[in-house]
Short mmCIF file of C-alpha atoms and ligand atoms in Angstrom, two decimals:
data_model
loop_
_atom_site.label_atom_id
_atom_site.label_comp_id
_atom_site.label_asym_id
_atom_site.label_seq_id
_atom_site.Cartn_x
_atom_site.Cartn_y
_atom_site.Cartn_z
CA MET A 186 139.45 -141.60 185.20
CA ILE A 187 140.19 -138.80 182.80
CA TRP A 188 137.46 -137.84 180.35
CA ASN A 189 139.65 -136.67 177.48
CA GLU A 190 143.20 -137.75 178.19
CA LYS A 191 144.57 -136.37 174.95
CA ALA A 192 143.28 -132.88 175.69
CA GLU A 193 143.77 -132.84 179.43
CA CYS A 194 147.23 -134.37 179.69
CA MET A 195 149.12 -133.05 176.68
CA SER A 196 152.54 -131.44 176.89
CA ARG A 197 152.68 -127.67 177.21
CA ASP A 198 154.33 -127.40 173.81
CA ASP A 199 151.50 -129.28 172.14
CA LEU A 200 148.93 -127.31 174.05
CA GLU A 201 150.48 -123.99 173.09
CA GLU A 202 150.52 -124.99 169.47
CA ILE A 203 146.79 -125.69 169.59
CA GLN A 204 146.12 -122.51 171.55
CA LEU A 205 147.96 -120.36 169.01
CA LYS A 206 146.15 -121.90 166.07
CA ARG A 207 142.79 -121.41 167.76
CA LEU A 208 143.65 -117.90 168.88
CA GLN A 209 144.55 -116.88 165.34
CA ASP A 210 141.32 -118.38 164.10
CA VAL A 211 139.12 -116.75 166.74
CA VAL A 212 140.69 -113.32 166.25
CA HIS A 213 140.05 -113.67 162.55
CA ARG A 214 136.43 -114.60 163.08
CA ALA A 215 135.85 -111.78 165.57
CA TYR A 216 137.43 -109.23 163.23
CA GLN A 217 135.48 -110.43 160.20
CA ASN A 218 132.10 -111.12 161.76
CA VAL A 219 131.62 -108.91 164.83
CA PRO A 220 131.46 -105.20 163.97
CA HIS A 221 132.14 -104.25 167.60
CA TYR A 222 135.46 -106.15 167.54
CA HIS A 223 136.27 -104.93 164.04
CA GLN A 224 135.99 -101.37 165.30
CA LYS A 225 137.92 -102.02 168.50
CA PHE A 226 140.78 -103.64 166.60
CA GLU A 227 140.87 -100.84 164.05
CA ASP A 228 140.83 -98.21 166.81
CA ILE A 229 144.11 -99.45 168.23
CA GLY A 230 145.53 -100.58 164.91
CA VAL A 231 145.77 -104.27 165.55
CA PHE A 232 144.85 -106.85 162.93
CA PRO A 233 144.48 -110.63 162.85
CA GLU A 234 147.85 -111.07 161.11
CA ASP A 235 149.55 -109.41 164.10
CA ILE A 236 148.94 -112.55 166.14
CA GLN A 237 152.04 -114.62 165.41
CA THR A 238 152.77 -115.95 168.90
CA LEU A 239 150.69 -116.55 172.02
CA GLU A 240 152.32 -113.54 173.67
CA ASP A 241 150.83 -111.40 170.90
CA ILE A 242 147.50 -111.76 172.69
CA GLY A 243 148.74 -108.80 174.75
CA LYS A 244 148.27 -106.60 171.68
CA LEU A 245 144.54 -107.24 171.61
CA PRO A 246 142.04 -104.99 173.39
CA PHE A 247 140.24 -106.20 176.51
CA THR A 248 136.52 -106.90 176.55
CA THR A 249 134.50 -105.69 179.53
CA LYS A 250 130.96 -106.31 180.73
CA ASP A 251 130.18 -102.82 179.42
CA ASP A 252 131.29 -103.79 175.91
CA LEU A 253 128.87 -106.69 176.04
CA ARG A 254 126.06 -104.50 177.36
CA GLN A 255 126.67 -101.91 174.67
CA VAL A 256 125.85 -104.39 171.95
CA TYR A 257 122.83 -105.82 173.78
CA PRO A 258 121.21 -108.08 172.85
CA PHE A 259 122.83 -109.86 169.90
CA GLY A 260 125.68 -107.61 168.77
CA MET A 261 128.44 -110.00 169.86
CA PHE A 262 127.25 -112.90 167.74
CA ALA A 263 129.81 -114.01 165.18
CA VAL A 264 127.43 -116.22 163.20
CA PRO A 265 124.05 -115.62 161.52
CA LYS A 266 121.29 -115.60 164.13
CA LYS A 267 119.75 -118.74 162.66
CA ASP A 268 122.83 -120.67 163.80
CA ILE A 269 122.36 -119.64 167.44
CA ILE A 270 120.35 -122.41 169.06
CA GLU A 271 120.38 -121.32 172.69
CA ILE A 272 120.66 -118.14 174.71
CA HIS A 273 121.52 -117.50 178.33
CA THR A 274 121.94 -114.29 180.26
CA SER A 275 123.87 -113.23 183.31
CA SER A 276 122.52 -111.37 186.31
CA GLY A 277 118.88 -111.19 187.26
CA THR A 278 115.91 -111.96 185.12
CA THR A 279 115.12 -108.51 183.74
CA GLY A 280 116.91 -105.22 183.12
CA LYS A 281 119.78 -105.24 180.67
CA PRO A 282 121.77 -108.36 181.26
CA VAL A 283 124.66 -109.74 179.26
CA VAL A 284 123.47 -112.11 176.56
CA SER A 285 125.39 -115.25 175.67
CA GLY A 286 124.61 -117.14 172.47
CA TYR A 287 125.54 -120.72 171.56
CA THR A 288 125.63 -122.67 168.33
CA LEU A 289 125.10 -126.42 168.26
CA GLU A 290 128.87 -126.82 168.21
CA ASP A 291 129.16 -124.57 171.26
CA ILE A 292 126.66 -126.66 173.20
CA GLU A 293 128.74 -129.71 172.26
CA LEU A 294 131.82 -127.91 173.57
CA TRP A 295 130.06 -126.93 176.79
CA SER A 296 128.97 -130.55 177.29
CA GLU A 297 132.57 -131.69 176.72
CA ILE A 298 134.14 -129.33 179.24
CA MET A 299 131.49 -130.06 181.86
CA ALA A 300 131.90 -133.81 181.26
CA ARG A 301 135.62 -133.35 181.86
CA GLY A 302 134.83 -131.49 185.07
CA LEU A 303 132.40 -134.06 186.42
CA THR A 304 134.92 -136.81 185.64
CA MET A 305 137.59 -134.86 187.54
CA MET A 306 135.30 -135.07 190.55
CA GLY A 307 135.32 -138.87 190.30
CA ILE A 308 131.85 -139.15 188.75
CA ASP A 309 130.98 -141.64 186.00
CA GLU A 310 128.05 -143.09 184.09
CA GLU A 311 126.87 -145.07 187.12
CA ASP A 312 126.11 -141.91 189.05
CA ILE A 313 122.83 -140.17 189.77
CA ILE A 314 123.32 -136.43 189.72
CA GLN A 315 120.81 -134.18 191.46
CA ASN A 316 121.22 -130.80 189.83
CA THR A 317 119.79 -128.05 192.04
CA HIS A 318 121.06 -125.23 189.84
CA GLY A 319 118.32 -123.17 188.22
CA TYR A 320 117.25 -124.22 184.72
CA GLY A 321 116.53 -121.09 182.77
CA LEU A 322 118.50 -118.09 181.71
CA PHE A 323 121.11 -118.88 184.39
CA THR A 324 123.80 -121.12 182.92
CA GLY A 325 124.13 -123.35 186.01
CA GLY A 326 121.26 -125.76 185.37
CA PHE A 327 121.77 -126.47 181.69
CA GLY A 328 125.59 -126.49 181.81
CA VAL A 329 125.75 -129.22 184.42
CA HIS A 330 122.90 -131.04 182.69
CA TYR A 331 124.69 -131.15 179.33
CA GLY A 332 127.89 -132.43 180.92
CA ALA A 333 126.08 -135.12 182.91
CA GLN A 334 124.28 -136.36 179.81
CA LYS A 335 127.43 -136.33 177.71
CA MET A 336 129.11 -138.45 180.35
CA GLY A 337 126.18 -140.85 180.43
CA SER A 338 125.25 -140.46 184.08
CA THR A 339 121.64 -140.06 185.22
CA VAL A 340 120.68 -136.46 185.80
CA ILE A 341 117.79 -135.32 187.98
CA PRO A 342 116.90 -131.86 186.64
CA ILE A 343 115.13 -130.77 189.81
CA SER A 344 116.38 -127.16 189.59
CA THR A 345 116.42 -124.76 192.54
CA GLY A 346 113.98 -124.59 195.42
CA GLN A 347 111.39 -127.11 196.63
CA THR A 348 113.85 -127.90 199.37
CA ARG A 349 111.80 -130.58 201.10
CA ARG A 350 111.20 -132.31 197.77
CA GLN A 351 114.96 -132.19 197.14
CA ILE A 352 115.51 -134.20 200.27
CA GLU A 353 112.78 -136.68 199.49
CA ILE A 354 114.24 -137.23 196.00
CA MET A 355 117.76 -137.57 197.36
CA ASN A 356 116.54 -140.30 199.64
CA ASP A 357 114.14 -142.08 197.27
CA PHE A 358 116.33 -141.99 194.14
CA GLY A 359 119.61 -142.71 195.92
CA THR A 360 121.33 -139.57 194.63
CA THR A 361 125.11 -140.07 194.48
CA VAL A 362 126.11 -136.54 193.45
CA MET A 363 124.66 -133.23 194.59
CA ILE A 364 125.26 -130.04 192.64
CA PHE A 365 124.48 -126.81 194.45
CA THR A 366 125.71 -123.35 195.35
CA PRO A 367 127.52 -123.50 198.70
CA SER A 368 124.86 -121.43 200.44
CA TYR A 369 122.02 -123.56 199.11
CA GLY A 370 123.92 -126.69 200.13
CA LEU A 371 124.14 -125.54 203.71
CA TYR A 372 120.46 -124.65 203.75
CA LEU A 373 119.58 -128.04 202.29
CA SER A 374 121.52 -129.79 205.04
CA GLU A 375 119.54 -127.93 207.70
CA VAL A 376 116.21 -128.82 206.17
CA ALA A 377 117.42 -132.41 205.84
CA GLU A 378 118.12 -132.44 209.55
CA GLU A 379 114.64 -131.09 210.30
CA GLU A 380 113.19 -133.82 208.13
CA GLY A 381 115.15 -136.48 210.00
CA PHE A 382 117.28 -137.34 206.96
CA ASP A 383 121.00 -137.69 207.51
CA PRO A 384 122.91 -137.11 204.25
CA THR A 385 126.05 -138.68 205.75
CA ASN A 386 124.17 -141.99 205.77
CA SER A 387 123.10 -141.65 202.14
CA GLN A 388 124.55 -142.87 198.84
CA LEU A 389 126.22 -139.52 198.27
CA LYS A 390 129.80 -139.75 197.04
CA ALA A 391 130.59 -136.29 195.66
CA ILE A 392 129.39 -132.72 195.64
CA GLY A 393 129.95 -130.11 192.95
CA PHE A 394 129.58 -126.56 194.16
CA GLY A 395 130.21 -123.13 192.73
CA ALA A 396 128.68 -120.01 191.19
CA GLU A 397 129.59 -117.95 194.25
CA MET A 398 132.45 -117.36 196.62
CA TRP A 399 133.11 -119.60 199.61
CA THR A 400 135.74 -120.10 202.29
CA ASP A 401 137.70 -123.19 203.30
CA GLU A 402 135.63 -123.35 206.50
CA MET A 403 132.50 -123.46 204.40
CA ARG A 404 133.80 -126.36 202.33
CA LYS A 405 134.70 -128.28 205.50
CA GLU A 406 131.24 -127.66 206.92
CA ILE A 407 129.54 -128.85 203.71
CA GLU A 408 131.70 -131.96 203.57
CA LYS A 409 130.96 -132.74 207.20
CA ARG A 410 127.23 -132.27 206.85
CA PHE A 411 126.98 -134.34 203.68
CA GLY A 412 129.75 -136.83 204.37
CA ALA A 413 131.21 -136.44 200.86
CA PRO A 414 134.04 -134.45 199.25
CA ALA A 415 133.04 -131.14 197.65
CA PHE A 416 134.62 -129.95 194.40
CA ASN A 417 134.74 -126.42 193.13
CA ILE A 418 133.08 -125.56 189.80
CA TYR A 419 133.85 -122.22 188.19
CA GLY A 420 132.41 -120.55 185.16
CA LEU A 421 130.71 -117.44 183.87
CA THR A 422 127.96 -116.68 181.40
CA GLU A 423 130.03 -114.38 179.22
CA ILE A 424 132.56 -117.09 178.41
CA MET A 425 130.28 -120.16 178.45
CA GLY A 426 128.87 -121.12 181.88
CA PRO A 427 129.93 -123.68 184.49
CA GLY A 428 132.86 -125.91 183.52
CA VAL A 429 135.42 -123.31 182.46
CA ALA A 430 137.44 -124.67 185.38
CA VAL A 431 136.74 -127.52 187.80
CA GLU A 432 138.61 -129.03 190.72
CA CYS A 433 140.12 -132.51 190.57
CA GLN A 434 140.40 -135.01 193.41
CA GLN A 435 143.46 -133.20 194.76
CA GLN A 436 141.12 -130.40 195.86
CA ASN A 437 143.77 -127.72 195.62
CA GLY A 438 142.77 -125.65 192.61
CA LEU A 439 140.66 -125.83 189.47
CA HIS A 440 141.96 -127.06 186.12
CA ILE A 441 141.10 -124.55 183.42
CA CYS A 442 140.15 -126.13 180.07
CA GLU A 443 143.03 -124.25 178.51
CA ASP A 444 142.58 -125.73 175.07
CA HIS A 445 139.29 -123.81 174.90
CA PHE A 446 139.81 -120.86 177.27
CA TYR A 447 143.06 -118.92 177.35
CA PRO A 448 143.75 -117.51 180.83
CA GLU A 449 145.78 -114.45 181.77
CA ILE A 450 146.21 -112.68 185.08
CA ILE A 451 146.38 -108.90 185.02
CA ASP A 452 147.11 -106.22 187.56
CA SER A 453 143.80 -104.51 188.42
CA LYS A 454 145.36 -101.07 188.47
CA THR A 455 147.70 -101.14 185.47
CA SER A 456 146.02 -103.88 183.39
CA LYS A 457 149.54 -105.28 182.80
CA ILE A 458 149.91 -109.04 182.44
CA MET A 459 151.36 -110.52 185.64
CA GLU A 460 153.94 -113.27 186.04
CA ALA A 461 152.78 -116.84 186.60
CA GLY A 462 151.99 -117.38 190.28
CA GLN A 463 151.00 -113.80 191.04
CA THR A 464 147.55 -112.91 192.25
CA GLY A 465 145.42 -110.62 190.12
CA GLU A 466 142.37 -110.40 187.90
CA LEU A 467 141.54 -113.32 185.67
CA VAL A 468 141.15 -112.55 181.98
CA LEU A 469 139.72 -115.22 179.68
CA THR A 470 139.60 -115.64 175.92
CA ASN A 471 137.33 -118.08 174.09
CA LEU A 472 139.57 -120.07 171.77
CA SER A 473 137.05 -122.27 170.03
CA ARG A 474 133.60 -120.85 170.61
CA GLN A 475 131.68 -120.18 167.40
CA GLY A 476 128.51 -118.30 168.30
CA MET A 477 129.96 -115.64 170.55
CA PRO A 478 133.72 -115.68 170.90
CA VAL A 479 134.81 -113.27 173.62
CA ILE A 480 138.35 -112.01 173.57
CA ARG A 481 140.31 -111.04 176.69
CA PHE A 482 137.27 -110.75 178.92
CA ILE A 483 138.08 -109.07 182.23
CA THR A 484 136.26 -111.33 184.68
CA LYS A 485 137.04 -109.13 187.73
CA ASP A 486 137.57 -112.36 189.65
CA ILE A 487 140.71 -112.44 191.75
CA THR A 488 142.83 -115.57 191.59
CA ARG A 489 146.27 -117.00 190.79
CA LEU A 490 147.50 -119.52 188.23
CA ASN A 491 149.58 -122.51 189.20
CA TYR A 492 151.51 -124.33 186.44
CA ASP A 493 153.00 -127.01 188.75
CA VAL A 494 152.45 -130.63 187.78
CA CYS A 495 149.25 -131.93 189.37
CA GLY A 496 149.05 -135.26 191.15
CA CYS A 497 145.99 -136.20 189.06
CA GLY A 498 148.07 -136.36 185.87
CA ARG A 499 146.36 -133.47 184.10
CA THR A 500 148.65 -130.84 182.65
CA LEU A 501 146.02 -128.12 182.38
CA VAL A 502 146.90 -125.09 184.52
CA LYS A 503 145.15 -124.75 187.87
CA MET A 504 143.62 -121.59 189.29
CA ASP A 505 143.09 -120.96 192.99
CA ARG A 506 139.58 -120.65 194.25
CA ILE A 507 138.27 -117.12 193.72
CA THR A 508 139.13 -114.99 196.72
CA GLY A 509 137.48 -111.72 195.75
CA ARG A 510 136.31 -109.37 193.03
CA SER A 511 137.86 -106.17 191.82
CA ASP A 512 134.45 -104.53 191.46
CA ASP A 513 131.38 -104.28 193.66
CA MET A 514 129.44 -107.20 192.16
CA LEU A 515 127.75 -109.34 194.78
CA LYS A 516 126.43 -112.82 194.36
CA VAL A 517 123.19 -113.16 196.29
CA ARG A 518 121.63 -116.62 196.13
CA GLY A 519 123.80 -117.25 193.11
CA VAL A 520 122.48 -114.18 191.26
CA ALA A 521 124.92 -111.44 190.28
CA VAL A 522 123.84 -108.08 191.68
CA PHE A 523 125.46 -104.67 191.25
CA PRO A 524 124.65 -101.83 193.68
CA SER A 525 124.16 -99.63 190.62
CA GLN A 526 121.11 -101.70 189.72
CA ILE A 527 119.53 -100.81 193.07
CA GLU A 528 120.33 -97.18 192.46
CA LYS A 529 118.75 -97.34 189.04
CA ALA A 530 115.55 -98.78 190.50
CA LEU A 531 115.39 -96.12 193.25
CA LEU A 532 115.89 -93.28 190.80
CA LYS A 533 112.71 -94.33 189.03
CA ILE A 534 110.58 -93.64 192.11
CA ASP A 535 109.47 -90.14 193.06
CA GLY A 536 110.09 -89.06 196.62
CA VAL A 537 112.81 -91.60 197.25
CA GLU A 538 116.38 -90.46 197.72
CA PRO A 539 119.18 -92.38 196.03
CA HIS A 540 120.76 -92.77 199.47
CA TYR A 541 120.72 -96.40 200.26
CA GLN A 542 122.66 -99.18 201.87
CA ILE A 543 122.58 -102.84 201.05
CA ILE A 544 122.99 -105.27 203.89
CA VAL A 545 123.58 -108.88 202.99
CA THR A 546 123.31 -111.58 205.64
CA ARG A 547 122.97 -115.33 205.77
CA PRO A 548 120.70 -115.88 208.77
CA ASN A 549 119.43 -119.38 208.10
CA ARG A 550 122.11 -120.44 205.65
CA LEU A 551 120.25 -118.58 202.93
CA ASP A 552 121.22 -115.17 201.67
CA GLU A 553 119.00 -112.29 202.71
CA MET A 554 119.32 -108.87 201.22
CA GLU A 555 118.02 -105.79 202.97
CA VAL A 556 117.96 -102.45 201.23
CA GLN A 557 117.72 -99.45 203.53
CA VAL A 558 116.37 -96.46 201.67
CA GLU A 559 116.05 -92.87 202.75
CA THR A 560 112.74 -91.27 202.01
CA SER A 561 112.32 -87.57 201.39
CA PRO A 562 110.91 -85.47 204.28
CA ILE A 563 107.58 -85.14 202.45
CA LEU A 564 107.16 -88.84 202.21
CA PHE A 565 108.39 -89.70 205.65
CA SER A 566 104.95 -89.48 207.17
CA ASP A 567 103.24 -91.18 210.03
CA GLU A 568 100.77 -92.75 207.70
CA VAL A 569 101.53 -96.43 208.04
CA LYS A 570 99.46 -97.32 205.01
CA GLU A 571 101.36 -94.89 202.83
CA MET A 572 104.72 -96.08 204.05
CA VAL A 573 103.82 -99.70 203.40
CA ALA A 574 102.75 -98.80 199.87
CA ILE A 575 106.09 -97.06 199.19
CA LYS A 576 108.01 -99.96 200.65
CA ASN A 577 106.20 -102.38 198.40
CA LYS A 578 106.74 -100.18 195.40
CA ILE A 579 110.48 -99.95 196.05
CA GLY A 580 110.60 -103.70 196.59
CA SER A 581 108.91 -104.43 193.29
CA TYR A 582 111.05 -101.95 191.34
CA ILE A 583 114.20 -103.54 192.75
CA GLU A 584 112.92 -107.03 192.05
CA ASN A 585 112.20 -105.97 188.52
CA GLU A 586 115.76 -104.77 188.12
CA ILE A 587 117.70 -107.61 189.74
CA GLY A 588 115.30 -110.53 189.69
CA LEU A 589 115.46 -111.08 193.44
CA ARG A 590 113.03 -110.25 196.22
CA VAL A 591 114.65 -108.06 198.88
CA ASN A 592 113.58 -106.67 202.25
CA VAL A 593 113.12 -102.92 202.05
CA THR A 594 113.48 -100.76 205.14
CA LEU A 595 112.58 -97.10 204.97
CA VAL A 596 114.79 -94.89 207.07
CA GLU A 597 114.52 -91.24 208.02
CA PRO A 598 115.91 -88.59 205.70
CA LYS A 599 119.66 -88.05 206.20
CA SER A 600 120.02 -90.99 208.58
CA LEU A 601 122.33 -93.16 206.49
CA PRO A 602 126.05 -92.53 206.94
CA ARG A 603 127.51 -90.06 204.45
CA SER A 604 131.01 -90.51 203.24
CA GLU A 605 133.47 -88.05 201.82
CA GLY A 606 135.00 -90.56 199.50
CA LYS A 607 133.36 -93.61 198.01
CA ALA A 608 130.01 -94.27 199.66
CA VAL A 609 129.78 -97.54 201.53
CA ARG A 610 126.88 -99.06 199.70
CA VAL A 611 127.25 -102.64 200.73
CA ILE A 612 127.66 -104.23 204.11
CA ASP A 613 128.27 -107.91 203.52
CA LYS A 614 127.97 -109.77 206.80
CA ARG A 615 128.38 -113.23 205.30
CA ASN A 616 132.14 -113.44 205.92
CA LEU A 617 132.88 -114.87 202.51
CA TYR A 618 136.42 -113.65 202.13
O1 DLL B 836 127.73 -118.51 188.09
C1 DLL B 836 128.20 -120.00 186.24
C2 DLL B 836 128.22 -121.14 187.17
C3 DLL B 836 127.06 -121.87 187.41
C4 DLL B 836 129.40 -121.53 187.80
C5 DLL B 836 127.08 -122.96 188.24
C6 DLL B 836 129.43 -122.64 188.63
C7 DLL B 836 128.27 -123.35 188.84
P1 DLL B 836 127.35 -116.14 186.27
O2 DLL B 836 126.02 -116.08 186.92
O3 DLL B 836 127.57 -115.42 185.01
O4 DLL B 836 127.77 -117.62 185.96
O5 DLL B 836 128.39 -115.61 187.34
C8 DLL B 836 129.76 -115.62 187.10
O6 DLL B 836 130.14 -115.91 189.47
O7 DLL B 836 132.55 -114.21 187.50
C9 DLL B 836 132.39 -115.29 189.67
O8 DLL B 836 132.41 -113.99 190.23
C10 DLL B 836 131.26 -116.08 190.32
N1 DLL B 836 131.59 -117.51 190.40
C11 DLL B 836 131.25 -118.49 189.56
N2 DLL B 836 131.75 -119.67 190.00
C12 DLL B 836 132.43 -119.41 191.15
C13 DLL B 836 133.18 -120.20 192.06
C14 DLL B 836 127.87 -118.66 186.89
N3 DLL B 836 133.33 -121.52 191.92
C15 DLL B 836 130.49 -115.12 188.33
N4 DLL B 836 133.76 -119.56 193.11
C16 DLL B 836 131.99 -115.26 188.22
C17 DLL B 836 133.63 -118.23 193.28
C18 DLL B 836 132.33 -118.03 191.40
N5 DLL B 836 132.93 -117.45 192.46
#
């Protein structure tokens, strides 16, 4: 089944015609309605009428996460605020995240692309979808929810956590589709085993997983433990949320909804557009979004585009699964974390040195983050009570910044390795690459 055959299977010529029309329109809207874009375009002397072909997109400036942060919270909106009906944010629950705003039309678009994605995975209105993504500022919960409802399937909006309850519901309701992050999926399967529930003997027929990086071994393990094929879901808050690209039954790449998101691959060092088939950084442009159109957003996600004909019949380009990032962003339990956020939290506390190291592990299938922090000689006392108080304070400052609880370890002054070049801030022991 194909959700929207007209859109998903059209010829490249037809697609490019639509893309150009939408690109011209979106550039116009951004220039007219978003002062930040107006200024950026003026700065380099490019104007909406300069976009005559799709290749002309190369004349437009890139948008970075910093651009979006600069105009926090609502400076990227291209419509009056009354027309924004929903807001999501990326990364953590506090601090200064990136805000994403949606009009009613945008929510309709999000539902459409996610419905396409779920259909690609072989799901239909008969299915019962257990959505373990968080419902809240994170886009995962609502994005999948909208798509499932659009398609007419039954959605269980259980959200994240309550792992034992997840298993009970899976069993009692006869869940046919699980949606989770790969790490949560593996954890769920372990708890299921403890509870004496074997997911391979359940009604499950498909899994949708994404929001963080995974390896082929991880997919195999998930499929074995659940006895169902697992399909990759990609997306990001800045551009929309989950559904920007989803894997079809061929399981060898994700179809990008190119009629709504224009993809480019650039060289991380030179920012030059790369030839089709080369690996680089993915850049995405919203072609039809109303509330917050983002132009040439540098995702920092490393992938490759494949324009070969797909066995599923869709003509939309496929991207490889993400194999890395060009910056130091980590995804811990699905939440985006930057080492600089840890630094920022530490700098707020007297007596703590901004020498730290982040160690990420996955001991029981769930991500754990330890932050080792050097204390100053004055603070490094034998007073256990005092040390515990500092540890707790650091922990709560970090949690406030990134929205995740971490384990804090205090280490002696000058005990963390010093480097002459770039400090090694993160030791990721999860083997995700
Ligand atoms: O993670 C949206 C999402 C929710 C996607 C649920 C899939 C399922 P953010 O929190 O803004 O949005 O994080 C976006 O997560 O730039 C990638 O680095 C990473 N990411 C998302 N999906 C995948 C994936 C959501 N399938 C950032 N594989 C992106 C690898 C992924 N990395």
